[in-house]
Amino acid sequence: MEDKRNIQIIEWEHLDKKKFYVFGVAMTMMIRVSVYPFTLIRTRLQVQKGRSLYHGTFDAFIKILRADGVTGLYRGFLVNTFTLISGQCYVTTYELTRKFVADYSQSNTVKSLVAGGSASLVAQSITVPIDVVSQHLMMQRKGEKMGRFQVRGSPEGHGLVAFGQTKDIIRQILRADGLRGFYRGYVASLLTYIPNSAVWWPFYHFYAEQLSSLCPKECPHIVFQAISGPLAAATASILTNPMDVIRTRVQVEGKNSIILTFRQLMAEEGPWGLMKGLSARIISATPSTIVIVVGYESLKKLSLRPELVDSRHW
């Protein structure tokens, strides 16, 4: 009799694709709404010089809330929702790549590593232009500007509405950098997110397998999968945060060289500067990863072909 502690991974060919995509978009949108404020805070912490404006994640949260209200925590959110497209491309690429790699290797680590990196490559090619625009919108605040561009009317909290601000930022990027400006930091993004994704999936399965071996065999898989997700996210965040800081500065400050940005950061703030925004990143990743893992695994379970439903321990 099969040990129920063994986790059977639901693969692409086992899924009802229509259910998978419909529920997937809804789940992703809910996650983005819940964690976006911490994404904004992380971006501002990474861009600021030293501790010139904020002294940490909680301090930034309070100051932004006092200065701009709740809407201040959601600057650039409408633009950022377009990354829902890249999210679906990521999932599709991941699952199809796992299926492809399975013809050459049955190692789950190899399949996860290759599929995670490939999915991130595809997703970042779509996401970077959206990120560039949304990050500049995140930098809009009353008083001193933080980024290269300032939206008309934003210092006083009046002026252009959300889409008008987006249009204004797009025009400024085009005027300053041309079309290439929308892919500023593309290489830095690839160097950040491909390793992050490639590392997250193997660690996620590794932690899940370890917890599975320690838990009673009747323990629902979803419990230790929900724990494994944040553990993997924290591990990947620690390993890739230095590159994430450099990526953010390249995109927001308009720098052209990853190496020069790294040298400047080290000269101004030392090695500790490479860890800026890490706590905000982990805080935003923890709840989102729990929801993603529980939602993603549940979604795959619900999308199973009828004849396979009883074959999976839940």
C-alpha positions as YAML, in Angstrom:
chain: A
units: angstrom
residues:
- id: 1
  name: MET
  ca: [0.00, 0.00, 0.00]
- id: 2
  name: GLU
  ca: [1.36, 3.42, -0.95]
- id: 3
  name: ASP
  ca: [2.66, 5.57, 1.92]
- id: 4
  name: LYS
  ca: [0.41, 8.61, 2.14]
- id: 5
  name: ARG
  ca: [3.40, 10.70, 3.20]
- id: 6
  name: ASN
  ca: [4.75, 10.50, -0.35]
- id: 7
  name: ILE
  ca: [3.77, 13.65, -2.19]
- id: 8
  name: GLN
  ca: [2.49, 12.99, -5.69]
- id: 9
  name: ILE
  ca: [3.04, 16.06, -7.85]
- id: 10
  name: ILE
  ca: [0.15, 16.95, -10.14]
- id: 11
  name: GLU
  ca: [1.56, 17.49, -13.61]
- id: 12
  name: TRP
  ca: [0.28, 19.51, -16.57]
- id: 13
  name: GLU
  ca: [-1.37, 16.60, -18.38]
- id: 14
  name: HIS
  ca: [-3.52, 15.84, -15.32]
- id: 15
  name: LEU
  ca: [-5.29, 19.23, -15.35]
- id: 16
  name: ASP
  ca: [-8.55, 20.68, -16.67]
- id: 17
  name: LYS
  ca: [-7.01, 23.78, -18.29]
- id: 18
  name: LYS
  ca: [-10.17, 25.93, -18.31]
- id: 19
  name: LYS
  ca: [-10.66, 25.66, -14.55]
- id: 20
  name: PHE
  ca: [-6.94, 26.10, -14.00]
- id: 21
  name: TYR
  ca: [-6.75, 29.46, -15.79]
- id: 22
  name: VAL
  ca: [-10.02, 30.99, -14.56]
- id: 23
  name: PHE
  ca: [-9.38, 30.26, -10.89]
- id: 24
  name: GLY
  ca: [-5.70, 31.08, -11.32]
- id: 25
  name: VAL
  ca: [-6.34, 34.68, -12.46]
- id: 26
  name: ALA
  ca: [-8.76, 35.30, -9.58]
- id: 27
  name: MET
  ca: [-6.31, 33.88, -7.05]
- id: 28
  name: THR
  ca: [-3.41, 35.95, -8.38]
- id: 29
  name: MET
  ca: [-5.44, 39.17, -8.24]
- id: 30
  name: MET
  ca: [-6.36, 38.60, -4.59]
- id: 31
  name: ILE
  ca: [-2.73, 37.98, -3.71]
- id: 32
  name: ARG
  ca: [-1.55, 41.17, -5.43]
- id: 33
  name: VAL
  ca: [-4.10, 43.29, -3.58]
- id: 34
  name: SER
  ca: [-2.96, 41.90, -0.22]
- id: 35
  name: VAL
  ca: [0.81, 42.24, -0.65]
- id: 36
  name: TYR
  ca: [1.21, 45.27, -2.95]
- id: 37
  name: PRO
  ca: [1.79, 47.77, -0.10]
- id: 38
  name: PHE
  ca: [4.86, 45.80, 1.02]
- id: 39
  name: THR
  ca: [6.12, 45.66, -2.57]
- id: 40
  name: LEU
  ca: [5.89, 49.46, -2.70]
- id: 41
  name: ILE
  ca: [7.65, 49.79, 0.66]
- id: 42
  name: ARG
  ca: [10.42, 47.40, -0.39]
- id: 43
  name: THR
  ca: [11.00, 49.42, -3.56]
- id: 44
  name: ARG
  ca: [11.27, 52.72, -1.67]
- id: 45
  name: LEU
  ca: [13.59, 51.24, 0.94]
- id: 46
  name: GLN
  ca: [15.88, 49.91, -1.77]
- id: 47
  name: VAL
  ca: [16.02, 53.22, -3.66]
- id: 48
  name: GLN
  ca: [16.54, 55.62, -0.74]
- id: 49
  name: LYS
  ca: [20.06, 56.66, 0.19]
- id: 50
  name: GLY
  ca: [20.96, 55.17, 3.57]
- id: 51
  name: ARG
  ca: [18.05, 55.89, 5.90]
- id: 52
  name: SER
  ca: [17.30, 59.36, 4.60]
- id: 53
  name: LEU
  ca: [13.52, 58.88, 4.56]
- id: 54
  name: TYR
  ca: [12.57, 55.62, 6.27]
- id: 55
  name: HIS
  ca: [14.20, 53.65, 9.08]
- id: 56
  name: GLY
  ca: [12.65, 50.32, 8.21]
- id: 57
  name: THR
  ca: [9.56, 48.53, 6.93]
- id: 58
  name: PHE
  ca: [7.20, 49.55, 9.73]
- id: 59
  name: ASP
  ca: [8.47, 53.14, 9.77]
- id: 60
  name: ALA
  ca: [7.91, 53.41, 6.01]
- id: 61
  name: PHE
  ca: [4.41, 51.96, 6.34]
- id: 62
  name: ILE
  ca: [3.40, 54.51, 8.99]
- id: 63
  name: LYS
  ca: [4.95, 57.50, 7.18]
- id: 64
  name: ILE
  ca: [3.39, 56.65, 3.83]
- id: 65
  name: LEU
  ca: [0.01, 56.07, 5.48]
- id: 66
  name: ARG
  ca: [0.20, 59.43, 7.30]
- id: 67
  name: ALA
  ca: [1.38, 61.38, 4.26]
- id: 68
  name: ASP
  ca: [-0.73, 59.85, 1.49]
- id: 69
  name: GLY
  ca: [-3.35, 57.69, 3.15]
- id: 70
  name: VAL
  ca: [-4.22, 54.16, 2.08]
- id: 71
  name: THR
  ca: [-4.11, 55.13, -1.59]
- id: 72
  name: GLY
  ca: [-0.44, 56.02, -1.14]
- id: 73
  name: LEU
  ca: [0.29, 52.35, -0.47]
- id: 74
  name: TYR
  ca: [-1.25, 51.46, -3.83]
- id: 75
  name: ARG
  ca: [0.54, 53.88, -6.16]
- id: 76
  name: GLY
  ca: [1.09, 52.17, -9.50]
- id: 77
  name: PHE
  ca: [-1.21, 49.27, -8.61]
- id: 78
  name: LEU
  ca: [-3.47, 49.56, -11.68]
- id: 79
  name: VAL
  ca: [-0.46, 49.38, -13.98]
- id: 80
  name: ASN
  ca: [0.98, 46.50, -11.97]
- id: 81
  name: THR
  ca: [-2.19, 44.43, -12.50]
- id: 82
  name: PHE
  ca: [-1.10, 43.92, -16.12]
- id: 83
  name: THR
  ca: [1.49, 41.51, -14.72]
- id: 84
  name: LEU
  ca: [-1.43, 39.07, -14.39]
- id: 85
  name: ILE
  ca: [-0.63, 38.23, -18.02]
- id: 86
  name: SER
  ca: [2.97, 37.40, -17.19]
- id: 87
  name: GLY
  ca: [1.77, 35.36, -14.22]
- id: 88
  name: GLN
  ca: [-0.28, 33.07, -16.43]
- id: 89
  name: CYS
  ca: [2.61, 32.82, -18.90]
- id: 90
  name: TYR
  ca: [4.88, 31.88, -15.98]
- id: 91
  name: VAL
  ca: [2.61, 29.06, -14.81]
- id: 92
  name: THR
  ca: [2.12, 27.70, -18.33]
- id: 93
  name: THR
  ca: [5.84, 27.79, -19.11]
- id: 94
  name: TYR
  ca: [6.68, 26.13, -15.79]
- id: 95
  name: GLU
  ca: [4.27, 23.25, -16.24]
- id: 96
  name: LEU
  ca: [5.10, 22.66, -19.93]
- id: 97
  name: THR
  ca: [8.84, 22.78, -19.25]
- id: 98
  name: ARG
  ca: [8.48, 20.22, -16.45]
- id: 99
  name: LYS
  ca: [6.68, 17.98, -18.93]
- id: 100
  name: PHE
  ca: [9.44, 18.48, -21.53]
- id: 101
  name: VAL
  ca: [12.32, 17.88, -19.10]
- id: 102
  name: ALA
  ca: [10.62, 14.72, -17.81]
- id: 103
  name: ASP
  ca: [11.52, 13.08, -21.13]
- id: 104
  name: TYR
  ca: [15.20, 13.48, -20.23]
- id: 105
  name: SER
  ca: [15.29, 13.31, -16.43]
- id: 106
  name: GLN
  ca: [12.98, 11.98, -13.73]
- id: 107
  name: SER
  ca: [14.74, 14.01, -11.02]
- id: 108
  name: ASN
  ca: [12.22, 16.39, -9.47]
- id: 109
  name: THR
  ca: [15.06, 18.77, -8.55]
- id: 110
  name: VAL
  ca: [16.25, 18.98, -12.15]
- id: 111
  name: LYS
  ca: [12.70, 19.46, -13.48]
- id: 112
  name: SER
  ca: [11.97, 22.18, -10.90]
- id: 113
  name: LEU
  ca: [15.27, 23.98, -11.47]
- id: 114
  name: VAL
  ca: [15.01, 24.11, -15.27]
- id: 115
  name: ALA
  ca: [11.28, 24.83, -15.32]
- id: 116
  name: GLY
  ca: [11.53, 27.56, -12.69]
- id: 117
  name: GLY
  ca: [14.33, 29.36, -14.52]
- id: 118
  name: SER
  ca: [12.63, 29.05, -17.92]
- id: 119
  name: ALA
  ca: [9.31, 30.31, -16.57]
- id: 120
  name: SER
  ca: [10.99, 33.33, -15.04]
- id: 121
  name: LEU
  ca: [12.76, 34.17, -18.32]
- id: 122
  name: VAL
  ca: [9.44, 34.26, -20.18]
- id: 123
  name: ALA
  ca: [7.62, 36.15, -17.42]
- id: 124
  name: GLN
  ca: [10.31, 38.81, -16.99]
- id: 125
  name: SER
  ca: [10.31, 39.58, -20.71]
- id: 126
  name: ILE
  ca: [6.68, 40.65, -20.26]
- id: 127
  name: THR
  ca: [6.94, 42.06, -16.73]
- id: 128
  name: VAL
  ca: [9.95, 44.42, -16.96]
- id: 129
  name: PRO
  ca: [8.22, 47.23, -18.94]
- id: 130
  name: ILE
  ca: [5.27, 47.08, -16.54]
- id: 131
  name: ASP
  ca: [7.64, 47.09, -13.55]
- id: 132
  name: VAL
  ca: [9.56, 50.10, -14.86]
- id: 133
  name: VAL
  ca: [6.37, 52.19, -15.13]
- id: 134
  name: SER
  ca: [4.84, 50.98, -11.85]
- id: 135
  name: GLN
  ca: [8.08, 51.55, -9.91]
- id: 136
  name: HIS
  ca: [8.26, 55.17, -11.05]
- id: 137
  name: LEU
  ca: [4.65, 55.57, -9.91]
- id: 138
  name: MET
  ca: [5.61, 54.01, -6.55]
- id: 139
  name: MET
  ca: [8.25, 56.72, -6.15]
- id: 140
  name: GLN
  ca: [5.70, 59.54, -6.29]
- id: 141
  name: ARG
  ca: [5.29, 61.15, -2.87]
- id: 142
  name: LYS
  ca: [4.52, 64.52, -1.34]
- id: 143
  name: GLY
  ca: [7.58, 66.71, -0.99]
- id: 144
  name: GLU
  ca: [10.98, 65.43, -2.17]
- id: 145
  name: LYS
  ca: [10.90, 63.17, -5.21]
- id: 146
  name: MET
  ca: [12.61, 59.78, -4.94]
- id: 147
  name: GLY
  ca: [12.93, 58.74, -8.57]
- id: 148
  name: ARG
  ca: [14.02, 60.35, -11.84]
- id: 149
  name: PHE
  ca: [10.57, 61.48, -12.87]
- id: 150
  name: GLN
  ca: [7.92, 63.57, -11.15]
- id: 151
  name: VAL
  ca: [4.27, 63.35, -12.16]
- id: 152
  name: ARG
  ca: [2.59, 66.73, -12.64]
- id: 153
  name: GLY
  ca: [0.50, 67.67, -9.63]
- id: 154
  name: SER
  ca: [1.61, 64.75, -7.46]
- id: 155
  name: PRO
  ca: [3.45, 66.76, -4.75]
- id: 156
  name: GLU
  ca: [0.20, 68.37, -3.69]
- id: 157
  name: GLY
  ca: [-1.87, 65.25, -4.10]
- id: 158
  name: HIS
  ca: [-3.93, 66.76, -6.91]
- id: 159
  name: GLY
  ca: [-3.69, 66.85, -10.67]
- id: 160
  name: LEU
  ca: [-3.76, 63.79, -12.85]
- id: 161
  name: VAL
  ca: [-5.86, 60.75, -12.11]
- id: 162
  name: ALA
  ca: [-4.28, 57.30, -12.07]
- id: 163
  name: PHE
  ca: [-4.25, 56.66, -15.81]
- id: 164
  name: GLY
  ca: [-3.21, 60.25, -16.47]
- id: 165
  name: GLN
  ca: [-0.23, 59.79, -14.16]
- id: 166
  name: THR
  ca: [0.68, 56.56, -15.94]
- id: 167
  name: LYS
  ca: [0.52, 58.31, -19.32]
- id: 168
  name: ASP
  ca: [2.69, 61.12, -17.99]
- id: 169
  name: ILE
  ca: [5.35, 58.70, -16.70]
- id: 170
  name: ILE
  ca: [5.35, 56.79, -20.00]
- id: 171
  name: ARG
  ca: [5.90, 60.04, -21.90]
- id: 172
  name: GLN
  ca: [8.78, 61.02, -19.62]
- id: 173
  name: ILE
  ca: [10.44, 57.60, -20.04]
- id: 174
  name: LEU
  ca: [10.09, 57.83, -23.82]
- id: 175
  name: ARG
  ca: [11.45, 61.37, -23.86]
- id: 176
  name: ALA
  ca: [14.44, 60.50, -21.68]
- id: 177
  name: ASP
  ca: [15.37, 57.00, -22.86]
- id: 178
  name: GLY
  ca: [13.24, 56.04, -25.85]
- id: 179
  name: LEU
  ca: [11.73, 52.56, -26.10]
- id: 180
  name: ARG
  ca: [14.85, 51.07, -24.50]
- id: 181
  name: GLY
  ca: [13.86, 52.82, -21.29]
- id: 182
  name: PHE
  ca: [11.04, 50.33, -20.76]
- id: 183
  name: TYR
  ca: [13.60, 47.53, -20.63]
- id: 184
  name: ARG
  ca: [16.01, 49.34, -18.34]
- id: 185
  name: GLY
  ca: [17.26, 46.80, -15.84]
- id: 186
  name: TYR
  ca: [16.13, 43.85, -17.96]
- id: 187
  name: VAL
  ca: [19.43, 42.00, -17.53]
- id: 188
  name: ALA
  ca: [19.43, 42.80, -13.81]
- id: 189
  name: SER
  ca: [15.87, 41.47, -13.58]
- id: 190
  name: LEU
  ca: [16.88, 38.24, -15.29]
- id: 191
  name: LEU
  ca: [19.87, 37.91, -12.95]
- id: 192
  name: THR
  ca: [17.50, 38.40, -10.00]
- id: 193
  name: TYR
  ca: [14.39, 36.44, -10.86]
- id: 194
  name: ILE
  ca: [15.73, 33.52, -12.87]
- id: 195
  name: PRO
  ca: [17.90, 32.36, -9.93]
- id: 196
  name: ASN
  ca: [15.09, 33.22, -7.50]
- id: 197
  name: SER
  ca: [12.58, 31.08, -9.37]
- id: 198
  name: ALA
  ca: [15.09, 28.34, -10.15]
- id: 199
  name: VAL
  ca: [15.99, 28.12, -6.44]
- id: 200
  name: TRP
  ca: [12.46, 28.48, -5.03]
- id: 201
  name: TRP
  ca: [10.93, 25.41, -6.66]
- id: 202
  name: PRO
  ca: [13.62, 22.87, -5.66]
- id: 203
  name: PHE
  ca: [13.72, 24.24, -2.11]
- id: 204
  name: TYR
  ca: [9.92, 24.16, -1.95]
- id: 205
  name: HIS
  ca: [9.83, 20.47, -2.87]
- id: 206
  name: PHE
  ca: [12.83, 19.75, -0.62]
- id: 207
  name: TYR
  ca: [11.23, 21.35, 2.46]
- id: 208
  name: ALA
  ca: [7.90, 19.65, 1.69]
- id: 209
  name: GLU
  ca: [9.56, 16.24, 1.45]
- id: 210
  name: GLN
  ca: [11.48, 16.79, 4.70]
- id: 211
  name: LEU
  ca: [8.37, 17.90, 6.58]
- id: 212
  name: SER
  ca: [6.45, 15.00, 5.05]
- id: 213
  name: SER
  ca: [8.92, 12.51, 6.46]
- id: 214
  name: LEU
  ca: [8.63, 14.08, 9.92]
- id: 215
  name: CYS
  ca: [4.83, 14.38, 10.06]
- id: 216
  name: PRO
  ca: [2.33, 11.59, 10.80]
- id: 217
  name: LYS
  ca: [1.23, 9.88, 7.60]
- id: 218
  name: GLU
  ca: [-2.35, 11.09, 8.08]
- id: 219
  name: CYS
  ca: [-1.26, 14.74, 8.12]
- id: 220
  name: PRO
  ca: [-2.75, 16.60, 5.11]
- id: 221
  name: HIS
  ca: [-0.12, 17.42, 2.50]
- id: 222
  name: ILE
  ca: [-1.45, 20.97, 2.22]
- id: 223
  name: VAL
  ca: [-0.25, 21.74, 5.77]
- id: 224
  name: PHE
  ca: [3.43, 21.16, 5.21]
- id: 225
  name: GLN
  ca: [3.20, 22.51, 1.65]
- id: 226
  name: ALA
  ca: [1.90, 25.76, 3.15]
- id: 227
  name: ILE
  ca: [4.90, 25.81, 5.52]
- id: 228
  name: SER
  ca: [7.39, 24.87, 2.81]
- id: 229
  name: GLY
  ca: [6.41, 27.75, 0.53]
- id: 230
  name: PRO
  ca: [7.45, 30.59, 2.88]
- id: 231
  name: LEU
  ca: [10.60, 28.69, 3.88]
- id: 232
  name: ALA
  ca: [11.59, 28.40, 0.23]
- id: 233
  name: ALA
  ca: [10.68, 32.05, -0.39]
- id: 234
  name: ALA
  ca: [12.81, 33.23, 2.54]
- id: 235
  name: THR
  ca: [15.74, 31.11, 1.34]
- id: 236
  name: ALA
  ca: [15.46, 32.44, -2.22]
- id: 237
  name: SER
  ca: [15.03, 36.03, -0.99]
- id: 238
  name: ILE
  ca: [18.19, 35.91, 1.10]
- id: 239
  name: LEU
  ca: [20.20, 34.49, -1.79]
- id: 240
  name: THR
  ca: [18.93, 36.93, -4.43]
- id: 241
  name: ASN
  ca: [18.24, 40.15, -2.49]
- id: 242
  name: PRO
  ca: [21.60, 41.79, -3.39]
- id: 243
  name: MET
  ca: [20.75, 41.54, -7.09]
- id: 244
  name: ASP
  ca: [17.20, 42.74, -6.39]
- id: 245
  name: VAL
  ca: [18.53, 45.93, -4.78]
- id: 246
  name: ILE
  ca: [20.78, 46.58, -7.79]
- id: 247
  name: ARG
  ca: [17.91, 45.84, -10.21]
- id: 248
  name: THR
  ca: [15.62, 48.32, -8.48]
- id: 249
  name: ARG
  ca: [18.25, 51.07, -8.52]
- id: 250
  name: VAL
  ca: [19.07, 50.48, -12.18]
- id: 251
  name: GLN
  ca: [15.40, 50.77, -13.13]
- id: 252
  name: VAL
  ca: [14.39, 53.68, -10.91]
- id: 253
  name: GLU
  ca: [17.55, 55.81, -10.99]
- id: 254
  name: GLY
  ca: [18.19, 55.29, -14.69]
- id: 255
  name: LYS
  ca: [21.62, 53.72, -14.32]
- id: 256
  name: ASN
  ca: [23.16, 51.87, -17.26]
- id: 257
  name: SER
  ca: [25.68, 49.59, -15.58]
- id: 258
  name: ILE
  ca: [25.03, 46.80, -13.09]
- id: 259
  name: ILE
  ca: [28.71, 46.76, -12.07]
- id: 260
  name: LEU
  ca: [28.91, 50.54, -11.52]
- id: 261
  name: THR
  ca: [25.66, 50.46, -9.55]
- id: 262
  name: PHE
  ca: [27.08, 47.68, -7.38]
- id: 263
  name: ARG
  ca: [30.31, 49.60, -6.78]
- id: 264
  name: GLN
  ca: [28.45, 52.80, -5.92]
- id: 265
  name: LEU
  ca: [26.18, 50.96, -3.49]
- id: 266
  name: MET
  ca: [29.15, 49.31, -1.78]
- id: 267
  name: ALA
  ca: [31.01, 52.62, -1.54]
- id: 268
  name: GLU
  ca: [28.04, 54.50, -0.09]
- id: 269
  name: GLU
  ca: [26.47, 51.89, 2.20]
- id: 270
  name: GLY
  ca: [28.80, 48.89, 2.40]
- id: 271
  name: PRO
  ca: [27.75, 45.22, 2.26]
- id: 272
  name: TRP
  ca: [24.69, 45.93, 4.44]
- id: 273
  name: GLY
  ca: [23.24, 47.97, 1.58]
- id: 274
  name: LEU
  ca: [22.82, 44.75, -0.39]
- id: 275
  name: MET
  ca: [20.30, 43.55, 2.20]
- id: 276
  name: LYS
  ca: [18.09, 46.65, 2.05]
- id: 277
  name: GLY
  ca: [14.39, 45.84, 1.81]
- id: 278
  name: LEU
  ca: [14.98, 42.19, 2.73]
- id: 279
  name: SER
  ca: [12.57, 42.21, 5.67]
- id: 280
  name: ALA
  ca: [9.86, 43.88, 3.56]
- id: 281
  name: ARG
  ca: [10.51, 41.35, 0.82]
- id: 282
  name: ILE
  ca: [10.16, 38.40, 3.20]
- id: 283
  name: ILE
  ca: [7.10, 39.94, 4.89]
- id: 284
  name: SER
  ca: [5.40, 40.45, 1.53]
- id: 285
  name: ALA
  ca: [6.51, 37.01, 0.31]
- id: 286
  name: THR
  ca: [5.34, 35.04, 3.36]
- id: 287
  name: PRO
  ca: [1.55, 35.59, 3.18]
- id: 288
  name: SER
  ca: [1.57, 35.68, -0.61]
- id: 289
  name: THR
  ca: [3.55, 32.43, -0.78]
- id: 290
  name: ILE
  ca: [1.20, 30.70, 1.66]
- id: 291
  name: VAL
  ca: [-1.78, 31.79, -0.42]
- id: 292
  name: ILE
  ca: [0.00, 30.92, -3.68]
- id: 293
  name: VAL
  ca: [1.00, 27.46, -2.48]
- id: 294
  name: VAL
  ca: [-2.34, 26.62, -0.89]
- id: 295
  name: GLY
  ca: [-4.21, 28.15, -3.82]
- id: 296
  name: TYR
  ca: [-1.98, 26.62, -6.48]
- id: 297
  name: GLU
  ca: [-1.99, 23.13, -5.00]
- id: 298
  name: SER
  ca: [-5.73, 23.33, -4.31]
- id: 299
  name: LEU
  ca: [-6.33, 24.64, -7.80]
- id: 300
  name: LYS
  ca: [-4.41, 21.74, -9.31]
- id: 301
  name: LYS
  ca: [-6.32, 19.30, -7.11]
- id: 302
  name: LEU
  ca: [-9.67, 20.82, -8.15]
- id: 303
  name: SER
  ca: [-8.59, 20.79, -11.80]
- id: 304
  name: LEU
  ca: [-7.69, 17.11, -11.82]
- id: 305
  name: ARG
  ca: [-9.35, 14.91, -14.39]
- id: 306
  name: PRO
  ca: [-12.23, 13.01, -12.69]
- id: 307
  name: GLU
  ca: [-10.54, 9.60, -12.94]
- id: 308
  name: LEU
  ca: [-7.49, 10.89, -11.02]
- id: 309
  name: VAL
  ca: [-9.24, 12.61, -8.09]
- id: 310
  name: ASP
  ca: [-9.18, 9.61, -5.74]
- id: 311
  name: SER
  ca: [-5.53, 8.86, -6.52]
- id: 312
  name: ARG
  ca: [-4.21, 11.90, -4.64]
- id: 313
  name: HIS
  ca: [-3.93, 12.13, -0.86]
- id: 314
  name: TRP
  ca: [-4.88, 15.59, 0.31]
...
